PDB file of C-alpha atoms in Angstrom:
ATOM      1  CA  MET Z   1      88.167 101.832  84.043  1.00 28.00           C
ATOM      2  CA  SER Z   2      84.981 100.457  82.597  1.00 29.00           C
ATOM      3  CA  ALA Z   3      82.880  97.628  83.926  1.00 34.00           C
ATOM      4  CA  ALA Z   4      82.960  94.320  82.105  1.00 36.00           C
ATOM      5  CA  THR Z   5      81.900  90.752  82.626  1.00 38.00           C
ATOM      6  CA  ALA Z   6      84.468  88.577  84.391  1.00 41.00           C
ATOM      7  CA  PRO Z   7      86.925  87.247  83.385  1.00 46.00           C
ATOM      8  CA  GLN Z   8      88.552  90.597  82.653  1.00 56.00           C
ATOM      9  CA  SER Z   9      91.575  91.787  80.775  1.00 61.00           C
ATOM     10  CA  GLY Z  10      94.109  94.310  82.052  1.00 82.00           C
ATOM     11  CA  TYR Z  11      94.136  93.060  85.648  1.00 92.00           C
ATOM     12  CA  PRO Z  12      96.639  90.688  87.305  1.00 92.00           C
ATOM     13  CA  ALA Z  13      95.765  87.030  86.920  1.00 94.00           C
ATOM     14  CA  THR Z  14      95.716  86.641  90.703  1.00 96.00           C
ATOM     15  CA  LEU Z  15      93.071  89.358  91.063  1.00 96.00           C
ATOM     16  CA  GLN Z  16      90.982  87.793  88.311  1.00 96.00           C
ATOM     17  CA  SER Z  17      91.234  84.408  90.045  1.00 97.00           C
ATOM     18  CA  VAL Z  18      90.058  85.914  93.329  1.00 97.00           C
ATOM     19  CA  MET Z  19      87.098  87.648  91.707  1.00 96.00           C
ATOM     20  CA  ASP Z  20      86.151  84.474  89.821  1.00 96.00           C
ATOM     21  CA  GLN Z  21      85.645  82.904  93.256  1.00 97.00           C
ATOM     22  CA  VAL Z  22      84.013  85.877  94.963  1.00 96.00           C
ATOM     23  CA  LEU Z  23      81.807  87.101  92.075  1.00 94.00           C
ATOM     24  CA  PRO Z  24      81.672  84.127  89.695  1.00 92.00           C
ATOM     25  CA  ASN Z  25      78.709  85.473  87.741  1.00 86.00           C
ATOM     26  CA  GLY Z  26      79.175  89.208  88.012  1.00 84.00           C
ATOM     27  CA  GLY Z  27      81.203  91.960  86.405  1.00 91.00           C
ATOM     28  CA  TRP Z  28      83.497  94.247  88.297  1.00 95.00           C
ATOM     29  CA  GLU Z  29      86.075  96.965  87.952  1.00 94.00           C
ATOM     30  CA  ALA Z  30      89.087  97.560  90.158  1.00 96.00           C
ATOM     31  CA  THR Z  31      91.456 100.336  91.195  1.00 95.00           C
ATOM     32  CA  ALA Z  32      94.891  99.683  92.656  1.00 94.00           C
ATOM     33  CA  LEU Z  33      95.498 101.138  96.128  1.00 91.00           C
ATOM     34  CA  ASP Z  34      98.715 102.226  97.790  1.00 80.00           C
ATOM     35  CA  GLY Z  35     100.047 101.069 101.126  1.00 64.00           C
ATOM     36  CA  GLY Z  36     101.169  97.465 100.699  1.00 72.00           C
ATOM     37  CA  MET Z  37     104.626  96.431 101.979  1.00 78.00           C
ATOM     38  CA  THR Z  38     104.320  92.750 101.095  1.00 81.00           C
ATOM     39  CA  ASN Z  39     100.760  92.699  99.723  1.00 88.00           C
ATOM     40  CA  LEU Z  40      98.930  94.318  96.808  1.00 91.00           C
ATOM     41  CA  ASN Z  41      95.630  96.095  97.542  1.00 93.00           C
ATOM     42  CA  TRP Z  42      92.641  96.751  95.284  1.00 96.00           C
ATOM     43  CA  ARG Z  43      89.305  98.532  95.544  1.00 96.00           C
ATOM     44  CA  VAL Z  44      86.716  96.542  93.583  1.00 97.00           C
ATOM     45  CA  THR Z  45      83.270  97.748  92.553  1.00 96.00           C
ATOM     46  CA  GLU Z  46      80.631  95.206  91.575  1.00 92.00           C
ATOM     47  CA  SER Z  47      79.026  96.124  88.258  1.00 90.00           C
ATOM     48  CA  GLY Z  48      75.535  97.561  88.592  1.00 85.00           C
ATOM     49  CA  GLN Z  49      75.748  97.476  92.383  1.00 85.00           C
ATOM     50  CA  GLU Z  50      76.672  99.934  95.102  1.00 82.00           C
ATOM     51  CA  ARG Z  51      78.687  97.260  96.875  1.00 89.00           C
ATOM     52  CA  GLU Z  52      82.438  97.782  97.037  1.00 96.00           C
ATOM     53  CA  LEU Z  53      85.091  95.331  98.193  1.00 97.00           C
ATOM     54  CA  PHE Z  54      88.631  95.581  99.424  1.00 97.00           C
ATOM     55  CA  VAL Z  55      90.861  92.861  97.984  1.00 97.00           C
ATOM     56  CA  GLN Z  56      94.319  92.198  99.387  1.00 95.00           C
ATOM     57  CA  LEU Z  57      96.519  89.868  97.356  1.00 96.00           C
ATOM     58  CA  MET Z  58      98.841  88.204  99.833  1.00 94.00           C
ATOM     59  CA  MET Z  59     101.951  86.049  99.783  1.00 90.00           C
ATOM     60  CA  PRO Z  60     101.375  82.273  99.614  1.00 92.00           C
ATOM     61  CA  ALA Z  61     101.313  80.588 103.007  1.00 93.00           C
ATOM     62  CA  ASP Z  62     104.825  79.128 102.736  1.00 93.00           C
ATOM     63  CA  ARG Z  63     106.425  82.482 101.867  1.00 91.00           C
ATOM     64  CA  ALA Z  64     104.279  84.288 104.437  1.00 93.00           C
ATOM     65  CA  ALA Z  65     105.584  81.966 107.163  1.00 95.00           C
ATOM     66  CA  GLU Z  66     109.136  83.097 106.342  1.00 94.00           C
ATOM     67  CA  VAL Z  67     108.249  86.633 107.536  1.00 95.00           C
ATOM     68  CA  GLY Z  68     106.251  85.472 110.559  1.00 96.00           C
ATOM     69  CA  ILE Z  69     102.704  85.108 109.212  1.00 96.00           C
ATOM     70  CA  LEU Z  70     100.575  82.034 109.928  1.00 97.00           C
ATOM     71  CA  ARG Z  71      97.405  82.010 107.835  1.00 95.00           C
ATOM     72  CA  ASP Z  72      95.545  79.726 110.280  1.00 96.00           C
ATOM     73  CA  VAL Z  73      96.113  82.221 113.099  1.00 97.00           C
ATOM     74  CA  GLN Z  74      95.090  85.050 110.788  1.00 96.00           C
ATOM     75  CA  ARG Z  75      91.778  83.281 110.204  1.00 94.00           C
ATOM     76  CA  LEU Z  76      91.198  83.051 113.949  1.00 96.00           C
ATOM     77  CA  ALA Z  77      92.122  86.714 114.329  1.00 97.00           C
ATOM     78  CA  LEU Z  78      89.640  87.820 111.693  1.00 96.00           C
ATOM     79  CA  GLY Z  79      86.921  85.904 113.504  1.00 95.00           C
ATOM     80  CA  VAL Z  80      87.762  87.648 116.772  1.00 97.00           C
ATOM     81  CA  ALA Z  81      87.850  91.065 115.086  1.00 97.00           C
ATOM     82  CA  HIS Z  82      84.468  90.425 113.482  1.00 94.00           C
ATOM     83  CA  ASP Z  83      82.927  89.332 116.790  1.00 96.00           C
ATOM     84  CA  LEU Z  84      84.245  92.476 118.493  1.00 98.00           C
ATOM     85  CA  GLY Z  85      83.027  94.698 115.637  1.00 97.00           C
ATOM     86  CA  ILE Z  86      86.424  96.378 115.265  1.00 98.00           C
ATOM     87  CA  ALA Z  87      87.243  95.412 111.666  1.00 97.00           C
ATOM     88  CA  PRO Z  88      85.402  95.582 108.337  1.00 96.00           C
ATOM     89  CA  ALA Z  89      83.332  92.473 107.613  1.00 94.00           C
ATOM     90  CA  THR Z  90      85.270  89.658 105.972  1.00 94.00           C
ATOM     91  CA  VAL Z  91      83.777  88.393 102.712  1.00 95.00           C
ATOM     92  CA  ALA Z  92      86.368  85.714 101.914  1.00 95.00           C
ATOM     93  CA  LEU Z  93      89.789  84.469 102.971  1.00 92.00           C
ATOM     94  CA  LEU Z  94      91.238  82.419 100.149  1.00 95.00           C
ATOM     95  CA  ASP Z  95      94.183  80.044 100.102  1.00 93.00           C
ATOM     96  CA  GLU Z  96      94.658  79.886  96.327  1.00 94.00           C
ATOM     97  CA  PRO Z  97      95.500  82.511  95.402  1.00 96.00           C
ATOM     98  CA  ALA Z  98      96.226  83.844  98.866  1.00 95.00           C
ATOM     99  CA  ALA Z  99      93.857  86.765  99.372  1.00 96.00           C
ATOM    100  CA  ILE Z 100      91.533  88.417 101.826  1.00 96.00           C
ATOM    101  CA  VAL Z 101      88.339  90.139 100.701  1.00 97.00           C
ATOM    102  CA  THR Z 102      86.426  92.478 103.011  1.00 96.00           C
ATOM    103  CA  GLU Z 103      83.719  95.065 102.687  1.00 96.00           C
ATOM    104  CA  PHE Z 104      85.306  98.325 101.512  1.00 96.00           C
ATOM    105  CA  VAL Z 105      85.175 101.067 104.127  1.00 95.00           C
ATOM    106  CA  ILE Z 106      85.414 104.695 103.073  1.00 95.00           C
ATOM    107  CA  ALA Z 107      87.952 105.876 105.617  1.00 96.00           C
ATOM    108  CA  SER Z 108      91.393 107.422 105.972  1.00 96.00           C
ATOM    109  CA  PRO Z 109      94.524 106.213 107.738  1.00 96.00           C
ATOM    110  CA  LEU Z 110      95.173 107.665 111.180  1.00 98.00           C
ATOM    111  CA  PRO Z 111      95.710 111.416 110.587  1.00 98.00           C
ATOM    112  CA  GLU Z 112      98.850 113.167 111.771  1.00 97.00           C
ATOM    113  CA  ALA Z 113      96.951 115.673 113.923  1.00 97.00           C
ATOM    114  CA  GLY Z 114      93.527 117.068 114.740  1.00 96.00           C
ATOM    115  CA  PRO Z 115      90.341 115.974 116.513  1.00 96.00           C
ATOM    116  CA  ASP Z 116      89.900 112.846 114.373  1.00 97.00           C
ATOM    117  CA  ARG Z 117      93.311 111.611 115.500  1.00 98.00           C
ATOM    118  CA  ALA Z 118      92.505 112.232 119.155  1.00 98.00           C
ATOM    119  CA  ARG Z 119      89.166 110.452 118.819  1.00 98.00           C
ATOM    120  CA  ALA Z 120      90.726 107.507 116.996  1.00 98.00           C
ATOM    121  CA  LEU Z 121      93.453 107.091 119.631  1.00 98.00           C
ATOM    122  CA  ALA Z 122      90.787 107.100 122.345  1.00 98.00           C
ATOM    123  CA  ASP Z 123      88.799 104.521 120.357  1.00 98.00           C
ATOM    124  CA  LEU Z 124      91.886 102.375 119.938  1.00 98.00           C
ATOM    125  CA  SER Z 125      92.576 102.329 123.664  1.00 98.00           C
ATOM    126  CA  GLY Z 126      89.150 100.828 124.267  1.00 97.00           C
ATOM    127  CA  MET Z 127      89.398  98.470 121.310  1.00 98.00           C
ATOM    128  CA  LEU Z 128      92.729  97.112 122.514  1.00 99.00           C
ATOM    129  CA  ARG Z 129      91.426  96.682 126.051  1.00 98.00           C
ATOM    130  CA  ARG Z 130      88.561  94.561 124.692  1.00 98.00           C
ATOM    131  CA  LEU Z 131      90.829  92.655 122.337  1.00 98.00           C
ATOM    132  CA  HIS Z 132      93.296  91.798 125.082  1.00 99.00           C
ATOM    133  CA  ALA Z 133      90.452  90.442 127.234  1.00 98.00           C
ATOM    134  CA  VAL Z 134      89.453  87.834 124.636  1.00 97.00           C
ATOM    135  CA  PRO Z 135      90.140  84.283 125.885  1.00 95.00           C
ATOM    136  CA  ALA Z 136      92.889  82.886 123.665  1.00 95.00           C
ATOM    137  CA  GLY Z 137      94.505  79.455 123.873  1.00 95.00           C
ATOM    138  CA  PRO Z 138      97.650  78.032 122.295  1.00 96.00           C
ATOM    139  CA  GLU Z 139      95.974  77.896 118.886  1.00 97.00           C
ATOM    140  CA  PHE Z 140      96.522  81.670 118.737  1.00 97.00           C
ATOM    141  CA  GLN Z 141     100.302  81.355 119.085  1.00 96.00           C
ATOM    142  CA  SER Z 142     102.076  82.865 116.101  1.00 97.00           C
ATOM    143  CA  LEU Z 143     105.716  82.943 115.065  1.00 97.00           C
ATOM    144  CA  CYS Z 144     106.617  86.483 116.122  1.00 96.00           C
ATOM    145  CA  SER Z 145     103.678  87.849 118.109  1.00 97.00           C
ATOM    146  CA  ASP Z 146     105.609  87.851 121.388  1.00 98.00           C
ATOM    147  CA  GLY Z 147     107.952  90.846 121.430  1.00 98.00           C
ATOM    148  CA  PHE Z 148     111.096  89.189 122.755  1.00 98.00           C
ATOM    149  CA  ILE Z 149     110.591  85.738 121.246  1.00 98.00           C
ATOM    150  CA  GLY Z 150     109.508  87.347 117.975  1.00 98.00           C
ATOM    151  CA  ALA Z 151     112.615  89.516 117.710  1.00 98.00           C
ATOM    152  CA  ARG Z 152     114.869  86.481 118.188  1.00 98.00           C
ATOM    153  CA  TRP Z 153     112.845  84.431 115.718  1.00 98.00           C
ATOM    154  CA  MET Z 154     113.076  87.219 113.147  1.00 98.00           C
ATOM    155  CA  ALA Z 155     116.825  87.488 113.784  1.00 98.00           C
ATOM    156  CA  ASP Z 156     117.223  83.809 112.887  1.00 98.00           C
ATOM    157  CA  GLN Z 157     115.287  84.416 109.684  1.00 98.00           C
ATOM    158  CA  ALA Z 158     117.394  87.484 108.886  1.00 98.00           C
ATOM    159  CA  ARG Z 159     120.662  85.581 109.358  1.00 97.00           C
ATOM    160  CA  ARG Z 160     119.521  83.133 106.689  1.00 96.00           C
ATOM    161  CA  ALA Z 161     117.911  85.680 104.359  1.00 96.00           C
ATOM    162  CA  ASP Z 162     120.415  88.561 104.519  1.00 96.00           C
ATOM    163  CA  PRO Z 163     123.455  87.811 106.706  1.00 97.00           C
ATOM    164  CA  LEU Z 164     125.071  91.205 106.100  1.00 97.00           C
ATOM    165  CA  LYS Z 165     122.079  93.162 107.378  1.00 97.00           C
ATOM    166  CA  ALA Z 166     121.617  90.744 110.263  1.00 97.00           C
ATOM    167  CA  GLN Z 167     125.235  91.258 111.309  1.00 97.00           C
ATOM    168  CA  ARG Z 168     124.669  94.999 111.581  1.00 97.00           C
ATOM    169  CA  LEU Z 169     122.173  94.263 114.359  1.00 98.00           C
ATOM    170  CA  ALA Z 170     124.234  91.663 116.207  1.00 96.00           C
ATOM    171  CA  SER Z 171     125.145  94.064 119.009  1.00 95.00           C
ATOM    172  CA  THR Z 172     121.494  94.773 119.877  1.00 97.00           C
ATOM    173  CA  PHE Z 173     120.732  91.382 121.387  1.00 97.00           C
ATOM    174  CA  ALA Z 174     122.551  91.945 124.662  1.00 97.00           C
ATOM    175  CA  LEU Z 175     120.218  94.891 125.208  1.00 98.00           C
ATOM    176  CA  LEU Z 176     117.210  92.783 124.182  1.00 98.00           C
ATOM    177  CA  ASP Z 177     118.172  90.138 126.770  1.00 98.00           C
ATOM    178  CA  ALA Z 178     118.591  92.811 129.448  1.00 97.00           C
ATOM    179  CA  LEU Z 179     115.217  94.369 128.664  1.00 98.00           C
ATOM    180  CA  GLU Z 180     113.479  91.011 128.862  1.00 98.00           C
ATOM    181  CA  ALA Z 181     114.967  90.405 132.312  1.00 97.00           C
ATOM    182  CA  GLU Z 182     114.060  93.914 133.446  1.00 97.00           C
ATOM    183  CA  ARG Z 183     110.489  93.590 132.135  1.00 97.00           C
ATOM    184  CA  GLY Z 184     109.948  90.447 134.175  1.00 96.00           C
ATOM    185  CA  PRO Z 185     107.153  87.894 133.714  1.00 96.00           C
ATOM    186  CA  TYR Z 186     103.896  88.775 131.985  1.00 97.00           C
ATOM    187  CA  THR Z 187     100.716  87.059 130.897  1.00 97.00           C
ATOM    188  CA  ARG Z 188     100.314  86.644 127.149  1.00 98.00           C
ATOM    189  CA  THR Z 189      96.998  87.648 125.626  1.00 98.00           C
ATOM    190  CA  PHE Z 190      95.683  87.977 122.085  1.00 98.00           C
ATOM    191  CA  ILE Z 191      97.235  91.052 120.466  1.00 99.00           C
ATOM    192  CA  HIS Z 192      97.050  92.755 117.054  1.00 99.00           C
ATOM    193  CA  ASN Z 193     100.821  93.155 116.719  1.00 98.00           C
ATOM    194  CA  ASP Z 194     100.959  95.599 113.785  1.00 98.00           C
ATOM    195  CA  LEU Z 195      99.439  98.939 114.783  1.00 98.00           C
ATOM    196  CA  SER Z 196     100.720 101.079 111.944  1.00 97.00           C
ATOM    197  CA  VAL Z 197      99.076 104.257 110.663  1.00 97.00           C
ATOM    198  CA  ASN Z 198      97.739 102.450 107.586  1.00 94.00           C
ATOM    199  CA  ASN Z 199      96.198  99.676 109.689  1.00 96.00           C
ATOM    200  CA  ILE Z 200      94.095 102.164 111.668  1.00 98.00           C
ATOM    201  CA  LEU Z 201      91.185 103.399 109.559  1.00 97.00           C
ATOM    202  CA  VAL Z 202      89.261 106.445 110.703  1.00 98.00           C
ATOM    203  CA  ALA Z 203      85.713 107.169 109.548  1.00 96.00           C
ATOM    204  CA  ASP Z 204      82.580 107.656 111.669  1.00 95.00           C
ATOM    205  CA  LYS Z 205      84.112 104.868 113.729  1.00 95.00           C
ATOM    206  CA  THR Z 206      87.623 103.492 113.993  1.00 98.00           C
ATOM    207  CA  TYR Z 207      88.626 100.170 112.440  1.00 98.00           C
ATOM    208  CA  LEU Z 208      91.640  97.910 112.790  1.00 98.00           C
ATOM    209  CA  ILE Z 209      92.732  96.040 109.683  1.00 96.00           C
ATOM    210  CA  ASP Z 210      95.585  93.732 108.630  1.00 95.00           C
ATOM    211  CA  TRP Z 211      95.568  90.891 111.158  1.00 97.00           C
ATOM    212  CA  GLU Z 212      98.391  88.925 109.548  1.00 96.00           C
ATOM    213  CA  TYR Z 213     100.750  89.209 112.521  1.00 98.00           C
ATOM    214  CA  ALA Z 214      98.178  88.804 115.308  1.00 98.00           C
ATOM    215  CA  GLY Z 215      98.856  86.230 117.995  1.00 98.00           C
ATOM    216  CA  LEU Z 216      99.795  85.807 121.644  1.00 98.00           C
ATOM    217  CA  GLY Z 217     101.995  88.390 123.330  1.00 98.00           C
ATOM    218  CA  ASP Z 218     102.312  90.916 126.105  1.00 98.00           C
ATOM    219  CA  PRO Z 219      99.275  93.227 125.779  1.00 98.00           C
ATOM    220  CA  LEU Z 220     101.490  96.252 126.474  1.00 99.00           C
ATOM    221  CA  TYR Z 221     103.473  95.360 123.360  1.00 99.00           C
ATOM    222  CA  ASP Z 222     100.529  96.604 121.257  1.00 99.00           C
ATOM    223  CA  LEU Z 223     100.803 100.007 122.917  1.00 99.00           C
ATOM    224  CA  GLY Z 224     104.556 100.127 122.367  1.00 98.00           C
ATOM    225  CA  ASP Z 225     104.089  99.109 118.750  1.00 98.00           C
ATOM    226  CA  MET Z 226     101.576 101.925 118.268  1.00 98.00           C
ATOM    227  CA  LEU Z 227     103.890 104.404 120.018  1.00 98.00           C
ATOM    228  CA  TRP Z 228     106.605 104.238 117.376  1.00 97.00           C
ATOM    229  CA  LYS Z 229     104.552 103.331 114.314  1.00 98.00           C
ATOM    230  CA  CYS Z 230     102.089 106.176 114.895  1.00 98.00           C
ATOM    231  CA  THR Z 231     104.704 108.612 116.293  1.00 98.00           C
ATOM    232  CA  LEU Z 232     102.730 109.333 119.442  1.00 98.00           C
ATOM    233  CA  SER Z 233     103.620 112.550 121.239  1.00 98.00           C
ATOM    234  CA  ALA Z 234     104.349 112.458 124.973  1.00 97.00           C
ATOM    235  CA  ASP Z 235     100.841 113.784 125.703  1.00 98.00           C
ATOM    236  CA  GLU Z 236      99.285 111.200 123.393  1.00 99.00           C
ATOM    237  CA  GLN Z 237     101.235 108.409 125.072  1.00 98.00           C
ATOM    238  CA  ARG Z 238      99.948 109.436 128.485  1.00 99.00           C
ATOM    239  CA  ALA Z 239      96.370 109.764 127.180  1.00 98.00           C
ATOM    240  CA  VAL Z 240      96.439 106.344 125.496  1.00 98.00           C
ATOM    241  CA  ILE Z 241      97.786 104.689 128.653  1.00 98.00           C
ATOM    242  CA  ALA Z 242      95.212 106.435 130.857  1.00 98.00           C
ATOM    243  CA  ASN Z 243      92.365 105.415 128.521  1.00 98.00           C
ATOM    244  CA  TYR Z 244      93.665 101.862 128.280  1.00 98.00           C
ATOM    245  CA  ALA Z 245      94.478 101.257 131.959  1.00 97.00           C
ATOM    246  CA  GLY Z 246      91.841 103.482 133.551  1.00 97.00           C
ATOM    247  CA  GLU Z 247      94.431 105.915 134.866  1.00 98.00           C
ATOM    248  CA  TYR Z 248      97.900 107.049 133.929  1.00 98.00           C
ATOM    249  CA  ASP Z 249     100.615 104.830 135.400  1.00 98.00           C
ATOM    250  CA  PRO Z 250     104.271 105.767 134.805  1.00 98.00           C
ATOM    251  CA  ALA Z 251     105.317 102.137 135.366  1.00 97.00           C
ATOM    252  CA  VAL Z 252     103.059 101.053 132.501  1.00 98.00           C
ATOM    253  CA  HIS Z 253     104.360 103.937 130.407  1.00 98.00           C
ATOM    254  CA  ALA Z 254     107.924 102.749 130.986  1.00 98.00           C
ATOM    255  CA  ILE Z 255     107.125  99.268 129.688  1.00 98.00           C
ATOM    256  CA  VAL Z 256     105.375 100.738 126.656  1.00 98.00           C
ATOM    257  CA  VAL Z 257     108.395 102.910 125.811  1.00 99.00           C
ATOM    258  CA  VAL Z 258     110.740  99.940 126.087  1.00 98.00           C
ATOM    259  CA  TYR Z 259     108.465  97.899 123.841  1.00 99.00           C
ATOM    260  CA  SER Z 260     108.703 100.613 121.206  1.00 98.00           C
ATOM    261  CA  TRP Z 261     112.402  99.727 120.928  1.00 99.00           C
ATOM    262  CA  VAL Z 262     111.746  95.987 120.961  1.00 99.00           C
ATOM    263  CA  GLY Z 263     109.112  96.365 118.256  1.00 98.00           C
ATOM    264  CA  LEU Z 264     111.362  98.515 116.130  1.00 98.00           C
ATOM    265  CA  LEU Z 265     114.174  95.962 116.426  1.00 99.00           C
ATOM    266  CA  ARG Z 266     111.867  93.258 115.147  1.00 98.00           C
ATOM    267  CA  GLU Z 267     110.659  95.560 112.348  1.00 98.00           C
ATOM    268  CA  THR Z 268     114.239  96.302 111.286  1.00 98.00           C
ATOM    269  CA  LEU Z 269     114.953  92.577 111.107  1.00 98.00           C
ATOM    270  CA  TRP Z 270     111.668  92.050 109.269  1.00 97.00           C
ATOM    271  CA  ALA Z 271     112.744  94.575 106.626  1.00 96.00           C
ATOM    272  CA  ALA Z 272     115.875  92.501 105.992  1.00 96.00           C
ATOM    273  CA  VAL Z 273     113.861  89.295 105.683  1.00 96.00           C
ATOM    274  CA  ALA Z 274     111.079  90.784 103.556  1.00 92.00           C
ATOM    275  CA  GLY Z 275     113.591  92.464 101.258  1.00 90.00           C
ATOM    276  CA  ALA Z 276     115.090  89.073 100.472  1.00 89.00           C
ATOM    277  CA  GLN Z 277     111.630  87.866  99.398  1.00 81.00           C
ATOM    278  CA  GLY Z 278     111.985  89.893  96.197  1.00 71.00           C
ATOM    279  CA  PHE Z 279     108.864  92.010  96.724  1.00 67.00           C
ATOM    280  CA  SER Z 280     110.062  94.849  94.512  1.00 66.00           C
ATOM    281  CA  GLU Z 281     106.979  97.063  94.888  1.00 72.00           C
ATOM    282  CA  PHE Z 282     108.320  98.348  98.219  1.00 84.00           C
ATOM    283  CA  ASP Z 283     111.783  99.684  99.090  1.00 91.00           C
ATOM    284  CA  HIS Z 284     112.673  97.306 101.915  1.00 92.00           C
ATOM    285  CA  ALA Z 285     116.364  98.272 101.786  1.00 94.00           C
ATOM    286  CA  GLY Z 286     115.538 101.913 102.401  1.00 96.00           C
ATOM    287  CA  TYR Z 287     113.026 100.923 105.065  1.00 96.00           C
ATOM    288  CA  PHE Z 288     115.720  98.863 106.827  1.00 97.00           C
ATOM    289  CA  GLU Z 289     117.998 101.899 106.988  1.00 98.00           C
ATOM    290  CA  ASP Z 290     115.194 104.132 108.272  1.00 98.00           C
ATOM    291  CA  CYS Z 291     114.262 101.619 110.971  1.00 98.00           C
ATOM    292  CA  LEU Z 292     117.876 101.155 112.027  1.00 98.00           C
ATOM    293  CA  ALA Z 293     118.360 104.905 112.410  1.00 98.00           C
ATOM    294  CA  ARG Z 294     115.207 105.187 114.527  1.00 98.00           C
ATOM    295  CA  LEU Z 295     116.217 102.162 116.599  1.00 98.00           C
ATOM    296  CA  ASN Z 296     119.525 103.767 117.509  1.00 98.00           C
ATOM    297  CA  ALA Z 297     117.827 107.096 118.227  1.00 97.00           C
ATOM    298  CA  ILE Z 298     115.369 105.501 120.661  1.00 97.00           C
ATOM    299  CA  ALA Z 299     118.148 103.627 122.494  1.00 98.00           C
ATOM    300  CA  ALA Z 300     120.068 106.887 122.960  1.00 98.00           C
ATOM    301  CA  SER Z 301     117.050 108.940 124.056  1.00 98.00           C
ATOM    302  CA  GLU Z 302     116.372 110.285 127.538  1.00 98.00           C
ATOM    303  CA  ASP Z 303     112.879 108.764 127.411  1.00 98.00           C
ATOM    304  CA  PHE Z 304     114.334 105.285 126.908  1.00 98.00           C
ATOM    305  CA  HIS Z 305     116.773 105.626 129.803  1.00 98.00           C
ATOM    306  CA  TRP Z 306     113.965 106.966 132.000  1.00 98.00           C
ATOM    307  CA  ALA Z 307     111.789 103.999 131.018  1.00 98.00           C
ATOM    308  CA  ARG Z 308     114.478 101.453 131.844  1.00 97.00           C
ATOM    309  CA  SER Z 309     114.929 102.977 135.289  1.00 97.00           C
ATOM    310  CA  LEU Z 310     111.285 102.206 136.082  1.00 96.00           C
ATOM    311  CA  LEU Z 311     111.082  98.642 134.779  1.00 95.00           C
ATOM    312  CA  PRO Z 312     109.764  96.178 137.391  1.00 87.00           C
ATOM    313  CA  HIS Z 313     112.926  94.075 137.659  1.00 86.00           C
ATOM    314  CA  ARG Z 314     115.450  96.818 137.035  1.00 75.00           C
ATOM    315  CA  ALA Z 315     116.789  96.923 140.592  1.00 53.00           C
ATOM    316  CA  GLY Z 316     120.071  95.083 140.920  1.00 46.00           C
ATOM    317  CA  LEU Z 317     120.503  94.512 137.178  1.00 46.00           C
ATOM    318  CA  ALA Z 318     123.322  96.009 135.170  1.00 41.00           C
ATOM    319  CA  SER Z 319     122.593  98.778 132.698  1.00 37.00           C
TER     320      SER Z 319
END
């Protein structure tokens, strides 16, 4: 692609509108990036400059709210991430068109193995510990940031958006209710709430991106979310918990394992809701089936049954 003076031809109108606001007097060229499930991502280079930007074209606020995203909370989250130095610097967060622009970081998603993965997981443990210590009031409450409340909220959305898929998950809610009782009370803190491989960028340092779903929830939910989304091995799970908590605690591990199921239930419901949004660039139907298969596999696993046996309020409750 060649540089030109904005406005440009050959790019989506939404991207051109964003760049008109961010670089009103400058030229730029852009390359589409992979990885978006409900957003479209671009790498933008400013003409004649070394500066590069990451542009994420997002759903409008009303549609975003249907899948659990509150843009006002996202703004707060980006401010927290910037203050903690754990995310690339934000250049702009636009309402019309809905977009976030950050400094582009040359990095890779969390690798599947190797020393960079181990280092990144250790970094993440510390980053999450700092994030969860941030004072956060009710203004940080989002629609689905709490694991149990979020799963039920997403189920209501799924029943409206895709009743047939929602019905296939109807039998899971008795287990969800039981797990909530067995978990017992917890203090909600500010959490990231979407610790997928693509949201963990590894370079000389580790970054967390995509704060759309951040909000108030059980801090251990973040670890459970990372467990299944990053396919942590048993050794990695123990190392992450030890780094996060200061020492390995099997009781904490049990809660984290249970939250991997809770998070995957919400993700399965999310796939049903997002698929009904008509975002054709991602196969949400196939993703729903993959999530459902993994959900059932976790529930049937020895690790899950071990975890339930150690939950704080398990004694005296039915299986």
